[in-house]
Amino acid sequence: MSPSEAAPLPLGATIGILGGGQLGRMSAMAAARLGYRTHVFAPEADSPGMQVATAHTVAAYDDAEALRRFAAQVDVVTFEFENVPAAALAALEGLAPCRPGVSVLSTCQDRLAEKAFLEAAGVPVAPWAAVRNEADLAEALERIGLPAVLKTTRLGYDGRGQAVIRAPEQAAAAYARLAPKPLVLEAFVPFVAEVSAIAARGADGAVAVFDAVENRHRDHILDLSFAPARVPPAVAEAARAHAARVAEALGAVGVLALEMFLLADGTLLGNEIAPRPHNSGHWTMDACDCGQFEQHIRAVAGLPLGPTARRADAVMRNLVGPEGLAAWPRLLAAPGVVAHWYGKAEARAGRKLGHANLLLPPGRLAAAEEAELLARL
Ligand code: AMP
């Protein structure tokens, strides 16, 4: 690394953010607090990120001229969701420092590359096989067995682009629904919990990890995160160590989330890497001195990473669709709850509109009745 790469961005510099969603919005708010300007580039006008950024560009990700103008106006580029086309980041990479860079984005955009990377980094994953045609699928089913999950290798999120195959006669329909996209077959994991950990890697190579959390989904969308995860300490430490190993091996500058499945025997299997701040890290905004968005901005700006220690236990609830909108006034008045709204124009079903963090004294979560906690959210 050259000395200029290691030098922090000066106060008042501009951080370019590809993507206009809530993750970019909360990153831009953290950047403002640290004395930076932001410029959000996204195809959608009035996006949550644009509402709080210093400047914005509304343009398609393949608009080469708009990307060039954007690069000329920013000091560093980051992205807030990994379905930004890699070609857009590749085009920017020659024009401005990109943190993380296109190689990180490419690895995490392709489930096959991601799984191979996780295995090489020492994070075990469920048995898997690439599926390019029906013969591959038959062979993969033979080897991996049932039940199994067939997934598109790219552009899947919140459970989209996947089908569970429980009986041999379901294979053809699953294939017909997802092909001709490149696919991957995975063993269905009989997990007892879904766990994730957020790791940050600074421009100087330092790595910091937040406490591992336990995630609960509803309709394939993250509903709740419990911080810290209610798992044996050795499991929590192993989850953090896996996330740190991924951050180091990827060499990414910025924050990433590693989603894992926890098996009954305590084994953790890696599922997905999100090379950006993540929904399961929203609790850090209110329970840590330096939350994941500030951490991401610190890394991207070349500042020292902040402390990841947890000052409170927390339960994060996502506010999704009309139900989330209806809960907002109540959550604003709820004791011990810090609520966040993303400024989306419509409260469509399945859309993440905001989230709320219930904060508890350290150590309280493990002992508390879950139903009682959830009644407060
Ligand atoms: P993904 O898009 O890979 O994050 O998957 C979305 C959700 O589907 C996960 O959070 C799990 O709840 C479930 N899922 C994905 N892959 C598997 C698997 N191999 N076995 C069991 N459940 C899975």
Tab-separated table of C-alpha atoms and ligand atoms in Angstrom:
chain	number	residue	atom	x	y	z
A	1	MET	CA	0.000	0.000	0.000
A	2	SER	CA	1.394	3.426	-0.894
A	3	PRO	CA	1.537	6.068	1.848
A	4	SER	CA	-1.136	8.122	0.062
A	5	GLU	CA	-3.511	5.145	0.101
A	6	ALA	CA	-3.001	4.765	3.844
A	7	ALA	CA	-3.593	8.463	4.603
A	8	PRO	CA	-7.080	9.226	5.911
A	9	LEU	CA	-9.457	11.255	3.753
A	10	PRO	CA	-9.319	14.881	4.840
A	11	LEU	CA	-12.343	16.373	6.592
A	12	GLY	CA	-14.828	17.668	4.039
A	13	ALA	CA	-13.844	15.067	1.421
A	14	THR	CA	-16.608	13.297	-0.511
A	15	ILE	CA	-17.467	9.620	-0.274
A	16	GLY	CA	-19.301	8.273	-3.310
A	17	ILE	CA	-21.907	5.593	-2.595
A	18	LEU	CA	-23.290	3.297	-5.301
A	19	GLY	CA	-26.868	2.396	-4.394
A	20	GLY	CA	-29.632	4.522	-2.933
A	21	GLY	CA	-31.151	2.264	-0.258
A	22	GLN	CA	-31.299	2.468	3.508
A	23	LEU	CA	-27.787	1.093	3.961
A	24	GLY	CA	-26.399	3.981	1.931
A	25	ARG	CA	-28.646	6.385	3.819
A	26	MET	CA	-27.363	5.292	7.224
A	27	SER	CA	-23.776	5.260	5.895
A	28	ALA	CA	-24.238	8.830	4.618
A	29	MET	CA	-25.578	9.924	8.012
A	30	ALA	CA	-22.542	8.376	9.729
A	31	ALA	CA	-20.254	10.059	7.186
A	32	ALA	CA	-21.796	13.453	7.902
A	33	ARG	CA	-21.140	13.030	11.615
A	34	LEU	CA	-17.488	12.300	10.873
A	35	GLY	CA	-17.174	15.431	8.739
A	36	TYR	CA	-17.500	13.961	5.253
A	37	ARG	CA	-19.773	14.757	2.346
A	38	THR	CA	-21.485	11.994	0.394
A	39	HIS	CA	-22.617	11.588	-3.205
A	40	VAL	CA	-25.169	8.848	-3.868
A	41	PHE	CA	-25.373	7.297	-7.345
A	42	ALA	CA	-28.513	5.237	-8.036
A	43	PRO	CA	-31.083	4.751	-10.776
A	44	GLU	CA	-34.052	5.653	-8.545
A	45	ALA	CA	-34.866	9.327	-7.858
A	46	ASP	CA	-35.572	10.421	-4.277
A	47	SER	CA	-34.071	7.232	-2.917
A	48	PRO	CA	-33.546	6.922	0.873
A	49	GLY	CA	-29.820	7.561	0.420
A	50	MET	CA	-30.289	10.625	-1.755
A	51	GLN	CA	-32.543	12.261	0.831
A	52	VAL	CA	-29.621	12.629	3.240
A	53	ALA	CA	-26.578	12.797	0.920
A	54	THR	CA	-24.805	16.035	0.061
A	55	ALA	CA	-25.156	15.358	-3.666
A	56	HIS	CA	-26.678	12.717	-5.889
A	57	THR	CA	-26.737	11.371	-9.426
A	58	VAL	CA	-29.816	9.643	-10.805
A	59	ALA	CA	-28.525	7.442	-13.608
A	60	ALA	CA	-28.344	3.831	-14.726
A	61	TYR	CA	-25.373	1.775	-13.534
A	62	ASP	CA	-24.323	1.257	-17.159
A	63	ASP	CA	-24.291	4.989	-17.959
A	64	ALA	CA	-20.536	5.340	-18.568
A	65	GLU	CA	-20.616	9.129	-18.854
A	66	ALA	CA	-22.557	9.513	-15.585
A	67	LEU	CA	-20.125	7.148	-13.843
A	68	ARG	CA	-17.182	9.234	-15.096
A	69	ARG	CA	-18.758	12.475	-13.850
A	70	PHE	CA	-19.507	10.815	-10.500
A	71	ALA	CA	-15.912	9.593	-10.156
A	72	ALA	CA	-14.616	13.102	-10.848
A	73	GLN	CA	-16.698	14.463	-7.963
A	74	VAL	CA	-15.779	11.977	-5.238
A	75	ASP	CA	-12.595	11.064	-3.358
A	76	VAL	CA	-13.430	7.402	-2.756
A	77	VAL	CA	-16.207	5.043	-3.865
A	78	THR	CA	-18.095	2.434	-1.873
A	79	PHE	CA	-21.319	0.509	-2.506
A	80	GLU	CA	-24.266	-0.224	-0.291
A	81	PHE	CA	-25.664	-3.344	-1.889
A	82	GLU	CA	-23.934	-6.127	-3.731
A	83	ASN	CA	-26.245	-6.346	-6.702
A	84	VAL	CA	-24.656	-3.191	-8.146
A	85	PRO	CA	-23.277	-4.448	-11.491
A	86	ALA	CA	-19.606	-5.336	-11.137
A	87	ALA	CA	-19.025	-3.599	-14.480
A	88	ALA	CA	-19.989	-0.250	-12.909
A	89	LEU	CA	-17.435	-0.691	-10.126
A	90	ALA	CA	-14.849	-1.954	-12.624
A	91	ALA	CA	-15.366	1.222	-14.678
A	92	LEU	CA	-14.894	3.345	-11.551
A	93	GLU	CA	-11.857	1.469	-10.282
A	94	GLY	CA	-9.478	3.196	-12.671
A	95	LEU	CA	-10.894	6.613	-11.759
A	96	ALA	CA	-11.153	6.630	-7.953
A	97	PRO	CA	-10.180	4.338	-5.071
A	98	CYS	CA	-12.976	1.768	-4.626
A	99	ARG	CA	-13.492	0.303	-1.161
A	100	PRO	CA	-14.205	-2.545	-1.316
A	101	GLY	CA	-12.943	-3.166	-4.834
A	102	VAL	CA	-14.500	-5.016	-7.747
A	103	SER	CA	-12.803	-8.334	-6.951
A	104	VAL	CA	-14.581	-8.448	-3.576
A	105	LEU	CA	-17.901	-7.551	-5.211
A	106	SER	CA	-17.444	-10.229	-7.891
A	107	THR	CA	-16.666	-12.964	-5.351
A	108	CYS	CA	-19.757	-12.138	-3.318
A	109	GLN	CA	-22.068	-11.795	-6.334
A	110	ASP	CA	-21.598	-15.391	-7.390
A	111	ARG	CA	-22.606	-18.128	-4.978
A	112	LEU	CA	-20.141	-20.574	-6.566
A	113	ALA	CA	-17.191	-18.199	-6.205
A	114	GLU	CA	-18.381	-17.323	-2.708
A	115	LYS	CA	-18.561	-20.939	-1.543
A	116	ALA	CA	-15.162	-21.782	-3.012
A	117	PHE	CA	-13.768	-18.670	-1.316
A	118	LEU	CA	-15.314	-19.567	2.067
A	119	GLU	CA	-13.895	-23.090	1.924
A	120	ALA	CA	-10.444	-21.762	0.983
A	121	ALA	CA	-10.662	-19.281	3.871
A	122	GLY	CA	-11.347	-22.122	6.297
A	123	VAL	CA	-15.074	-21.529	6.797
A	124	PRO	CA	-16.986	-24.779	6.229
A	125	VAL	CA	-20.098	-24.653	4.039
A	126	ALA	CA	-22.903	-27.157	3.306
A	127	PRO	CA	-22.146	-29.668	0.519
A	128	TRP	CA	-22.778	-27.991	-2.846
A	129	ALA	CA	-22.486	-28.532	-6.579
A	130	ALA	CA	-22.679	-26.288	-9.634
A	131	VAL	CA	-25.731	-27.046	-11.816
A	132	ARG	CA	-25.551	-26.013	-15.478
A	133	ASN	CA	-28.060	-28.515	-16.871
A	134	GLU	CA	-30.464	-31.286	-15.853
A	135	ALA	CA	-27.737	-33.932	-15.993
A	136	ASP	CA	-25.698	-31.883	-13.470
A	137	LEU	CA	-28.771	-31.643	-11.260
A	138	ALA	CA	-29.372	-35.404	-11.327
A	139	GLU	CA	-25.733	-36.015	-10.439
A	140	ALA	CA	-25.758	-33.359	-7.715
A	141	LEU	CA	-28.933	-34.798	-6.165
A	142	GLU	CA	-27.349	-38.233	-6.202
A	143	ARG	CA	-24.286	-36.942	-4.352
A	144	ILE	CA	-25.883	-34.419	-1.986
A	145	GLY	CA	-29.175	-36.195	-1.298
A	146	LEU	CA	-32.537	-34.813	-0.204
A	147	PRO	CA	-33.747	-32.412	0.979
A	148	ALA	CA	-31.683	-29.895	-0.956
A	149	VAL	CA	-31.975	-26.278	-2.041
A	150	LEU	CA	-31.551	-25.195	-5.649
A	151	LYS	CA	-30.491	-21.541	-5.976
A	152	THR	CA	-29.595	-19.156	-8.744
A	153	THR	CA	-25.907	-18.330	-8.424
A	154	ARG	CA	-26.483	-14.607	-8.875
A	155	LEU	CA	-28.867	-11.834	-7.822
A	156	GLY	CA	-30.652	-13.785	-5.114
A	157	TYR	CA	-31.670	-12.101	-1.879
A	158	ASP	CA	-34.327	-12.480	0.795
A	159	GLY	CA	-34.995	-16.015	-0.425
A	160	ARG	CA	-35.627	-15.015	-4.047
A	161	GLY	CA	-34.296	-17.320	-6.731
A	162	GLN	CA	-34.371	-20.524	-4.721
A	163	ALA	CA	-36.429	-23.704	-4.437
A	164	VAL	CA	-36.368	-26.444	-1.829
A	165	ILE	CA	-36.420	-29.959	-3.294
A	166	ARG	CA	-37.808	-32.437	-0.780
A	167	ALA	CA	-38.736	-35.331	-3.068
A	168	PRO	CA	-37.169	-36.517	-6.359
A	169	GLU	CA	-40.302	-35.646	-8.338
A	170	GLN	CA	-39.938	-31.956	-7.333
A	171	ALA	CA	-36.549	-31.615	-9.034
A	172	ALA	CA	-37.788	-31.022	-12.576
A	173	ALA	CA	-40.198	-28.253	-11.539
A	174	ALA	CA	-37.537	-26.518	-9.425
A	175	TYR	CA	-35.115	-26.662	-12.336
A	176	ALA	CA	-37.727	-25.397	-14.814
A	177	ARG	CA	-38.535	-22.463	-12.538
A	178	LEU	CA	-34.922	-21.293	-12.055
A	179	ALA	CA	-33.109	-22.350	-15.286
A	180	PRO	CA	-31.578	-21.265	-17.631
A	181	LYS	CA	-29.741	-19.157	-15.055
A	182	PRO	CA	-26.590	-20.798	-13.634
A	183	LEU	CA	-27.597	-22.673	-10.496
A	184	VAL	CA	-26.104	-24.255	-7.415
A	185	LEU	CA	-27.517	-27.167	-5.439
A	186	GLU	CA	-26.886	-27.126	-1.703
A	187	ALA	CA	-27.708	-29.655	0.964
A	188	PHE	CA	-30.655	-28.443	3.041
A	189	VAL	CA	-29.145	-27.524	6.400
A	190	PRO	CA	-31.159	-28.594	9.462
A	191	PHE	CA	-30.013	-25.537	11.379
A	192	VAL	CA	-31.039	-24.804	14.966
A	193	ALA	CA	-30.331	-21.092	14.500
A	194	GLU	CA	-29.150	-18.596	11.926
A	195	VAL	CA	-26.208	-16.582	13.183
A	196	SER	CA	-24.262	-13.701	11.671
A	197	ALA	CA	-21.283	-11.564	12.553
A	198	ILE	CA	-20.156	-8.234	11.168
A	199	ALA	CA	-16.441	-7.709	10.605
A	200	ALA	CA	-14.671	-4.581	9.458
A	201	ARG	CA	-11.268	-4.303	7.812
A	202	GLY	CA	-9.552	-0.951	7.764
A	203	ALA	CA	-7.379	0.476	4.998
A	204	ASP	CA	-4.400	-0.349	7.255
A	205	GLY	CA	-5.427	-4.028	7.392
A	206	ALA	CA	-6.719	-3.918	10.983
A	207	VAL	CA	-9.777	-6.127	11.576
A	208	ALA	CA	-12.521	-5.541	14.153
A	209	VAL	CA	-15.573	-7.745	14.733
A	210	PHE	CA	-18.887	-7.049	16.449
A	211	ASP	CA	-20.581	-9.642	18.633
A	212	ALA	CA	-22.335	-12.446	16.784
A	213	VAL	CA	-26.127	-12.273	16.627
A	214	GLU	CA	-28.980	-14.692	16.145
A	215	ASN	CA	-31.378	-13.932	13.294
A	216	ARG	CA	-35.005	-14.873	12.810
A	217	HIS	CA	-36.684	-14.539	9.393
A	218	ARG	CA	-40.324	-14.108	8.445
A	219	ASP	CA	-41.398	-14.726	4.834
A	220	HIS	CA	-37.672	-14.957	3.944
A	221	ILE	CA	-37.071	-11.414	5.249
A	222	LEU	CA	-35.035	-10.743	8.370
A	223	ASP	CA	-37.531	-10.039	11.151
A	224	LEU	CA	-35.460	-10.054	14.352
A	225	SER	CA	-31.820	-10.024	15.422
A	226	PHE	CA	-30.874	-10.903	19.009
A	227	ALA	CA	-27.588	-9.395	20.202
A	228	PRO	CA	-25.673	-11.181	21.518
A	229	ALA	CA	-26.608	-14.568	20.032
A	230	ARG	CA	-27.939	-16.873	22.736
A	231	VAL	CA	-25.403	-19.601	21.972
A	232	PRO	CA	-22.529	-21.115	23.954
A	233	PRO	CA	-19.569	-18.685	24.233
A	234	ALA	CA	-17.348	-20.965	22.116
A	235	VAL	CA	-19.893	-20.847	19.282
A	236	ALA	CA	-20.163	-17.051	19.475
A	237	GLU	CA	-16.376	-16.754	19.348
A	238	ALA	CA	-16.153	-19.184	16.428
A	239	ALA	CA	-18.741	-17.109	14.534
A	240	ARG	CA	-16.702	-13.948	15.105
A	241	ALA	CA	-13.498	-15.721	14.127
A	242	HIS	CA	-15.083	-16.923	10.861
A	243	ALA	CA	-16.174	-13.370	10.010
A	244	ALA	CA	-12.711	-12.014	10.806
A	245	ARG	CA	-11.091	-14.708	8.650
A	246	VAL	CA	-13.368	-13.766	5.751
A	247	ALA	CA	-12.512	-10.062	6.101
A	248	GLU	CA	-8.809	-10.864	6.118
A	249	ALA	CA	-8.895	-13.361	3.268
A	250	LEU	CA	-11.073	-11.117	1.088
A	251	GLY	CA	-8.811	-8.161	1.780
A	252	ALA	CA	-11.904	-5.977	1.638
A	253	VAL	CA	-11.716	-2.447	3.027
A	254	GLY	CA	-15.065	-1.826	4.718
A	255	VAL	CA	-17.646	-3.742	6.668
A	256	LEU	CA	-19.010	-7.160	5.763
A	257	ALA	CA	-21.496	-9.609	7.223
A	258	LEU	CA	-21.035	-13.353	7.299
A	259	GLU	CA	-24.316	-15.268	7.582
A	260	MET	CA	-24.012	-18.733	9.075
A	261	PHE	CA	-26.133	-21.729	9.976
A	262	LEU	CA	-25.691	-23.242	13.443
A	263	LEU	CA	-26.118	-27.017	13.668
A	264	ALA	CA	-27.263	-28.882	16.774
A	265	ASP	CA	-23.694	-30.092	17.470
A	266	GLY	CA	-22.364	-26.511	17.546
A	267	THR	CA	-20.898	-26.548	14.017
A	268	LEU	CA	-21.209	-23.305	12.055
A	269	LEU	CA	-21.578	-23.419	8.271
A	270	GLY	CA	-21.043	-20.288	6.186
A	271	ASN	CA	-23.977	-19.368	3.961
A	272	GLU	CA	-23.469	-15.910	2.495
A	273	ILE	CA	-21.124	-12.946	2.633
A	274	ALA	CA	-22.578	-9.457	2.292
A	275	PRO	CA	-19.599	-7.152	1.572
A	276	ARG	CA	-21.286	-4.066	3.091
A	277	PRO	CA	-23.177	-3.032	6.221
A	278	HIS	CA	-25.945	-5.552	6.858
A	279	ASN	CA	-29.438	-5.637	8.272
A	280	SER	CA	-28.290	-7.986	11.043
A	281	GLY	CA	-25.870	-5.279	12.208
A	282	HIS	CA	-28.448	-2.523	12.728
A	283	TRP	CA	-28.414	-3.122	16.495
A	284	THR	CA	-24.830	-1.804	16.587
A	285	MET	CA	-26.088	1.721	15.821
A	286	ASP	CA	-27.524	2.064	19.310
A	287	ALA	CA	-25.767	-0.612	21.357
A	288	CYS	CA	-22.152	0.175	20.448
A	289	ASP	CA	-20.083	3.368	20.608
A	290	CYS	CA	-19.202	2.939	16.957
A	291	GLY	CA	-21.957	1.248	14.953
A	292	GLN	CA	-21.511	-0.650	11.693
A	293	PHE	CA	-22.210	2.383	9.483
A	294	GLU	CA	-19.637	4.549	11.220
A	295	GLN	CA	-17.254	1.587	11.098
A	296	HIS	CA	-17.794	1.254	7.355
A	297	ILE	CA	-17.185	4.944	6.780
A	298	ARG	CA	-14.092	4.864	9.005
A	299	ALA	CA	-12.667	1.994	6.933
A	300	VAL	CA	-13.551	3.564	3.594
A	301	ALA	CA	-12.122	6.917	4.684
A	302	GLY	CA	-8.884	5.337	5.907
A	303	LEU	CA	-9.559	6.296	9.536
A	304	PRO	CA	-8.718	3.968	12.422
A	305	LEU	CA	-11.529	1.492	13.117
A	306	GLY	CA	-13.730	2.285	16.122
A	307	PRO	CA	-14.474	0.142	19.178
A	308	THR	CA	-16.857	-2.766	18.601
A	309	ALA	CA	-17.621	-3.475	22.273
A	310	ARG	CA	-21.326	-3.844	23.038
A	311	ARG	CA	-22.658	-1.548	25.752
A	312	ALA	CA	-26.158	-3.057	25.836
A	313	ASP	CA	-28.002	-6.191	24.838
A	314	ALA	CA	-30.367	-5.526	21.969
A	315	VAL	CA	-33.234	-6.923	19.961
A	316	MET	CA	-33.657	-5.439	16.488
A	317	ARG	CA	-36.999	-5.655	14.712
A	318	ASN	CA	-37.385	-4.778	11.057
A	319	LEU	CA	-40.374	-2.635	10.186
A	320	VAL	CA	-41.690	-4.194	7.000
A	321	GLY	CA	-44.613	-3.148	4.757
A	322	PRO	CA	-47.938	-1.756	6.013
A	323	GLU	CA	-47.534	-3.570	9.337
A	324	GLY	CA	-44.208	-1.815	9.900
A	325	LEU	CA	-45.782	1.543	9.081
A	326	ALA	CA	-48.603	0.902	11.541
A	327	ALA	CA	-46.108	0.072	14.312
A	328	TRP	CA	-44.109	3.308	13.916
A	329	PRO	CA	-46.066	5.635	16.260
A	330	ARG	CA	-46.120	2.991	18.994
A	331	LEU	CA	-42.376	2.322	18.684
A	332	LEU	CA	-41.555	6.033	18.882
A	333	ALA	CA	-43.200	6.063	22.306
A	334	ALA	CA	-41.909	2.692	23.515
A	335	PRO	CA	-39.504	2.829	26.474
A	336	GLY	CA	-36.008	1.538	25.750
A	337	VAL	CA	-36.592	1.533	21.992
A	338	VAL	CA	-34.642	3.545	19.419
A	339	ALA	CA	-36.491	3.707	16.103
A	340	HIS	CA	-35.111	4.441	12.631
A	341	TRP	CA	-37.117	5.288	9.468
A	342	TYR	CA	-35.772	5.095	5.941
A	343	GLY	CA	-37.907	7.642	4.071
A	344	LYS	CA	-39.284	5.281	1.441
A	345	ALA	CA	-42.166	6.696	-0.586
A	346	GLU	CA	-44.416	3.656	-0.385
A	347	ALA	CA	-45.175	1.109	2.349
A	348	ARG	CA	-45.450	-1.821	-0.055
A	349	ALA	CA	-45.726	-5.354	1.362
A	350	GLY	CA	-42.309	-6.930	1.914
A	351	ARG	CA	-40.419	-3.609	1.849
A	352	LYS	CA	-38.078	-2.754	4.700
A	353	LEU	CA	-39.226	0.686	5.860
A	354	GLY	CA	-37.307	1.076	9.096
A	355	HIS	CA	-36.135	-0.794	12.144
A	356	ALA	CA	-36.325	-0.508	15.913
A	357	ASN	CA	-33.719	-1.467	18.497
A	358	LEU	CA	-34.857	-2.508	21.959
A	359	LEU	CA	-31.934	-1.901	24.322
A	360	LEU	CA	-31.475	-3.914	27.495
A	361	PRO	CA	-28.876	-3.859	30.269
A	362	PRO	CA	-25.920	-6.119	29.401
A	363	GLY	CA	-26.660	-9.741	30.263
A	364	ARG	CA	-30.449	-9.266	30.390
A	365	LEU	CA	-31.235	-10.858	27.018
A	366	ALA	CA	-30.171	-14.402	27.899
A	367	ALA	CA	-32.316	-14.415	31.029
A	368	ALA	CA	-35.390	-12.647	29.625
A	369	GLU	CA	-38.619	-14.238	28.454
A	370	GLU	CA	-38.586	-13.791	24.693
A	371	ALA	CA	-42.324	-13.140	24.471
A	372	GLU	CA	-42.000	-10.311	26.987
A	373	LEU	CA	-39.203	-8.682	25.013
A	374	LEU	CA	-41.056	-8.960	21.742
A	375	ALA	CA	-44.150	-7.419	23.309
A	376	ARG	CA	-42.044	-4.271	23.839
A	377	LEU	CA	-41.164	-4.094	20.140
B	1	AMP	P1	-29.974	-17.018	1.195
B	1	AMP	O1	-30.594	-16.251	0.075
B	1	AMP	O2	-28.954	-17.999	0.768
B	1	AMP	O3	-29.499	-16.128	2.314
B	1	AMP	O4	-31.169	-17.861	1.854
B	1	AMP	C1	-32.260	-17.238	2.473
B	1	AMP	C2	-32.770	-18.096	3.613
B	1	AMP	O5	-33.191	-19.371	3.124
B	1	AMP	C3	-31.715	-18.406	4.657
B	1	AMP	O6	-31.611	-17.355	5.597
B	1	AMP	C4	-32.268	-19.684	5.264
B	1	AMP	O7	-33.314	-19.407	6.170
B	1	AMP	C5	-32.842	-20.394	4.053
B	1	AMP	N1	-31.813	-21.260	3.448
B	1	AMP	C6	-30.934	-20.914	2.482
B	1	AMP	N2	-30.109	-21.921	2.172
B	1	AMP	C7	-30.455	-22.965	2.958
B	1	AMP	C8	-29.971	-24.288	3.119
B	1	AMP	N3	-28.956	-24.773	2.369
B	1	AMP	N4	-30.570	-25.058	4.051
B	1	AMP	C9	-31.597	-24.593	4.809
B	1	AMP	N5	-32.108	-23.352	4.694
B	1	AMP	C10	-31.550	-22.532	3.785
